[in-house]
Tab-separated table of C-alpha atoms in Angstrom:
chain	number	residue	atom	x	y	z
A	1	MET	CA	-0.127	-0.204	-0.052
A	2	ASN	CA	1.339	2.812	-1.215
A	3	THR	CA	1.690	6.114	1.699
A	4	LEU	CA	3.220	8.741	-0.129
A	5	ARG	CA	0.811	11.543	-1.098
A	6	MET	CA	1.221	13.694	-4.322
A	7	VAL	CA	0.174	16.929	-4.108
A	8	ASP	CA	-1.117	18.567	-6.933
A	9	PRO	CA	0.889	21.877	-7.324
A	10	ARG	CA	-2.625	23.588	-8.196
A	11	ASP	CA	-4.389	22.176	-4.839
A	12	SER	CA	-4.035	25.064	-2.146
A	13	ILE	CA	-3.273	23.251	1.252
A	14	ARG	CA	-5.148	24.617	4.670
A	15	VAL	CA	-3.975	23.388	8.034
A	16	SER	CA	-6.367	23.972	10.886
A	17	THR	CA	-5.737	23.869	14.388
A	18	ILE	CA	-7.879	21.196	16.449
A	19	ASP	CA	-9.344	22.814	19.381
A	20	ASP	CA	-7.986	20.859	22.614
A	21	GLY	CA	-11.455	20.713	23.946
A	22	PHE	CA	-12.282	18.914	21.009
A	23	VAL	CA	-9.409	16.261	21.448
A	24	GLY	CA	-10.400	16.017	24.797
A	25	LYS	CA	-13.860	15.183	24.346
A	26	VAL	CA	-13.286	12.745	21.676
A	27	LEU	CA	-10.122	11.134	24.261
A	28	GLN	CA	-12.842	11.159	27.175
A	29	PRO	CA	-12.933	7.261	26.925
A	30	TYR	CA	-9.179	7.025	27.679
A	31	TYR	CA	-7.923	7.315	31.629
A	32	GLU	CA	-6.590	10.777	31.686
A	33	HIS	CA	-3.063	9.341	32.186
A	34	SER	CA	-3.057	7.675	29.128
A	35	ARG	CA	-4.615	10.584	26.887
A	36	TYR	CA	-1.045	10.739	25.083
A	37	LEU	CA	-2.618	12.992	22.004
A	38	LYS	CA	-1.674	16.577	23.448
A	39	HIS	CA	-2.530	18.790	20.307
A	40	ALA	CA	-3.485	17.987	16.641
A	41	SER	CA	-3.961	20.001	13.631
A	42	PHE	CA	-5.684	18.990	10.280
A	43	GLN	CA	-4.324	19.319	6.867
A	44	GLN	CA	-6.557	19.547	3.709
A	45	THR	CA	-6.272	20.346	-0.006
A	46	ASP	CA	-8.627	21.623	-2.388
A	47	SER	CA	-8.893	18.129	-3.423
A	48	LEU	CA	-12.181	16.194	-2.059
A	49	GLU	CA	-10.681	12.499	-1.869
A	50	PRO	CA	-10.296	11.413	1.888
A	51	GLN	CA	-6.616	10.885	0.626
A	52	SER	CA	-6.239	14.638	1.183
A	53	LEU	CA	-7.374	14.676	4.586
A	54	ILE	CA	-4.346	14.477	6.887
A	55	MET	CA	-4.044	14.740	10.636
A	56	ASN	CA	-0.812	15.797	12.438
A	57	GLY	CA	-0.401	15.520	16.293
A	58	GLU	CA	1.769	15.943	18.722
A	59	PHE	CA	2.140	13.143	21.467
A	60	ALA	CA	4.060	12.861	24.957
A	61	ILE	CA	3.937	9.365	27.023
A	62	PRO	CA	5.128	10.534	30.247
A	63	GLU	CA	4.896	7.181	31.934
A	64	SER	CA	3.323	4.144	30.425
A	65	CYS	CA	-0.051	2.935	31.381
A	66	TYR	CA	0.630	-0.600	31.433
A	67	ILE	CA	4.011	-1.527	31.844
A	68	ASP	CA	7.512	-0.274	33.760
A	69	ASP	CA	9.060	2.422	31.489
A	70	THR	CA	10.917	0.218	28.531
A	71	GLY	CA	12.753	3.817	27.430
A	72	HIS	CA	11.617	3.568	24.048
A	73	PHE	CA	8.109	3.549	21.954
A	74	ASN	CA	6.836	0.355	21.655
A	75	ALA	CA	4.044	-1.725	19.432
A	76	VAL	CA	1.213	-1.219	22.551
A	77	GLU	CA	2.071	2.715	22.504
A	78	TYR	CA	1.916	2.417	18.575
A	79	ASN	CA	-1.496	1.134	19.086
A	80	ILE	CA	-2.856	3.526	21.614
A	81	CYS	CA	-1.324	6.500	19.695
A	82	PHE	CA	-2.664	5.090	16.772
A	83	ASN	CA	-6.339	5.044	18.031
A	84	GLN	CA	-6.398	8.719	19.752
A	85	ILE	CA	-4.944	10.532	16.157
A	86	CYS	CA	-7.642	8.045	14.173
A	87	TYR	CA	-10.598	8.945	16.242
A	88	VAL	CA	-9.948	12.855	16.361
A	89	HIS	CA	-9.190	12.263	12.623
A	90	MET	CA	-12.802	10.516	12.397
A	91	ALA	CA	-14.640	12.651	14.674
A	92	HIS	CA	-13.639	15.958	13.037
A	93	CYS	CA	-13.923	14.734	9.622
A	94	ILE	CA	-17.936	13.330	10.749
A	95	LYS	CA	-18.225	16.861	12.095
A	96	ASN	CA	-17.371	18.839	9.015
A	97	ALA	CA	-19.136	16.097	6.828
A	98	LEU	CA	-15.790	15.828	4.650
A	99	ILE	CA	-15.784	11.594	4.095
A	100	PRO	CA	-19.077	10.851	2.759
A	101	GLU	CA	-19.220	7.261	3.794
A	102	LEU	CA	-19.159	7.865	7.530
A	103	SER	CA	-21.204	10.761	7.164
A	104	ASP	CA	-24.019	8.993	5.622
A	105	ASP	CA	-24.237	7.116	9.053
A	106	TYR	CA	-22.702	9.099	11.674
A	107	ASP	CA	-23.384	12.564	13.384
A	108	MET	CA	-21.524	13.506	16.084
A	109	ASP	CA	-23.949	12.171	18.637
A	110	THR	CA	-23.806	8.717	17.006
A	111	PHE	CA	-19.964	9.063	16.969
A	112	TYR	CA	-19.690	9.536	20.509
A	113	GLU	CA	-21.752	6.766	21.601
A	114	LYS	CA	-20.420	4.292	18.972
A	115	GLN	CA	-16.543	5.274	18.975
A	116	LEU	CA	-15.407	2.403	21.194
A	117	PRO	CA	-17.575	-0.470	20.012
A	118	ASN	CA	-17.886	0.204	16.341
A	119	VAL	CA	-14.513	1.299	15.264
A	120	LEU	CA	-12.361	-1.866	15.030
A	121	ILE	CA	-9.061	-2.396	13.784
A	122	ALA	CA	-9.145	-5.570	11.310
A	123	LYS	CA	-5.237	-5.479	10.452
A	124	LEU	CA	-2.918	-3.708	11.874
A	125	ALA	CA	0.961	-4.085	10.792
A	126	SER	CA	3.670	-1.445	12.430
A	127	SER	CA	7.340	-1.414	12.046
A	128	TYR	CA	10.437	0.493	13.996
A	129	GLN	CA	13.228	1.864	12.183
A	130	SER	CA	15.023	3.526	15.090
A	131	GLN	CA	14.230	3.806	18.885
A	132	LEU	CA	11.417	6.563	19.266
A	133	ASN	CA	11.664	8.775	22.178
A	134	ALA	CA	8.269	8.207	24.260
A	135	LYS	CA	8.472	11.886	26.049
A	136	HIS	CA	8.038	14.041	23.035
A	137	PHE	CA	7.081	12.955	19.271
A	138	TYR	CA	4.949	14.074	16.807
A	139	GLY	CA	2.353	11.886	14.517
A	140	THR	CA	0.959	11.888	11.054
A	141	TYR	CA	-2.532	9.840	10.002
A	142	GLY	CA	-4.088	9.537	6.633
A	143	ILE	CA	-6.394	7.404	4.383
A	144	ASN	CA	-5.184	5.241	1.393
A	145	ALA	CA	-8.600	3.835	0.758
A	146	ILE	CA	-12.526	3.564	1.657
A	147	LYS	CA	-14.393	1.200	0.712
A	148	LYS	CA	-18.334	0.872	1.983
A	149	THR	CA	-20.631	-2.318	2.616
A	150	SER	CA	-24.029	-2.195	3.642
A	151	LYS	CA	-23.206	-2.958	7.327
A	152	CYS	CA	-19.438	-1.631	7.189
A	153	THR	CA	-17.078	1.124	5.826
A	154	PHE	CA	-13.481	-0.347	5.504
A	155	ILE	CA	-10.762	2.405	5.781
A	156	LYS	CA	-7.322	1.388	4.686
A	157	THR	CA	-4.757	4.152	6.795
A	158	TYR	CA	-1.165	4.753	7.337
A	159	CYS	CA	-0.043	6.780	10.571
A	160	HIS	CA	3.580	7.149	10.831
A	161	PHE	CA	5.653	8.613	14.210
A	162	HIS	CA	8.920	10.628	14.755
A	163	ASP	CA	10.612	12.496	17.200
A	164	ASP	CA	13.165	15.108	16.821
A	165	GLY	CA	15.947	13.169	16.445
A	166	ASP	CA	16.456	9.985	14.152
A	167	GLY	CA	13.447	8.061	15.833
A	168	ARG	CA	10.814	6.505	13.511
A	169	SER	CA	8.028	4.099	13.352
A	170	THR	CA	5.397	3.572	10.577
A	171	GLY	CA	2.579	1.460	10.102
A	172	GLU	CA	-0.419	0.787	8.136
A	173	VAL	CA	-4.080	-0.049	9.608
A	174	THR	CA	-7.067	-1.473	8.272
A	175	LEU	CA	-10.056	-0.365	9.949
A	176	ALA	CA	-13.786	-1.748	9.982
A	177	VAL	CA	-16.483	1.210	11.223
A	178	LEU	CA	-19.776	-0.682	11.835
A	179	ALA	CA	-22.808	1.031	10.709
A	180	PRO	CA	-24.436	2.135	13.683
């Protein structure tokens, strides 16, 4: 699956900061000490394609929510951080009706009610090119493809993390979003 996006030079890129209160509301199901996504911004081109909708985030894991400090970012933390940036991206897109395959079934009330039981990870693959500093790092989340069926919307996504040094992690995740 190709995760590099070519931007048409004729398209303008708009970046907007996601309100921290909105991020907090979306991450409300998480215990306070495991809310690793601290700030988010949304990037969109003039294209109406879902591939042009990108979420960037700033993360910090002061201490692991499940294990003694390993000193680096690991697969469990990848999954938690992926979930958080994915949920914020999805909520923002539903709120602004940017992805018809989701907006047809979900409004914000339905999203908040169904975000945990109806957003499933069908497949996750992550890799770690070099140790990433979990105390402060960044992530980028985007969509590769969407396919809607009568009962489910499948979303193939990518999510990459990096720190201020050489730390790098990449991954691809297929979501199954059940119809409410």
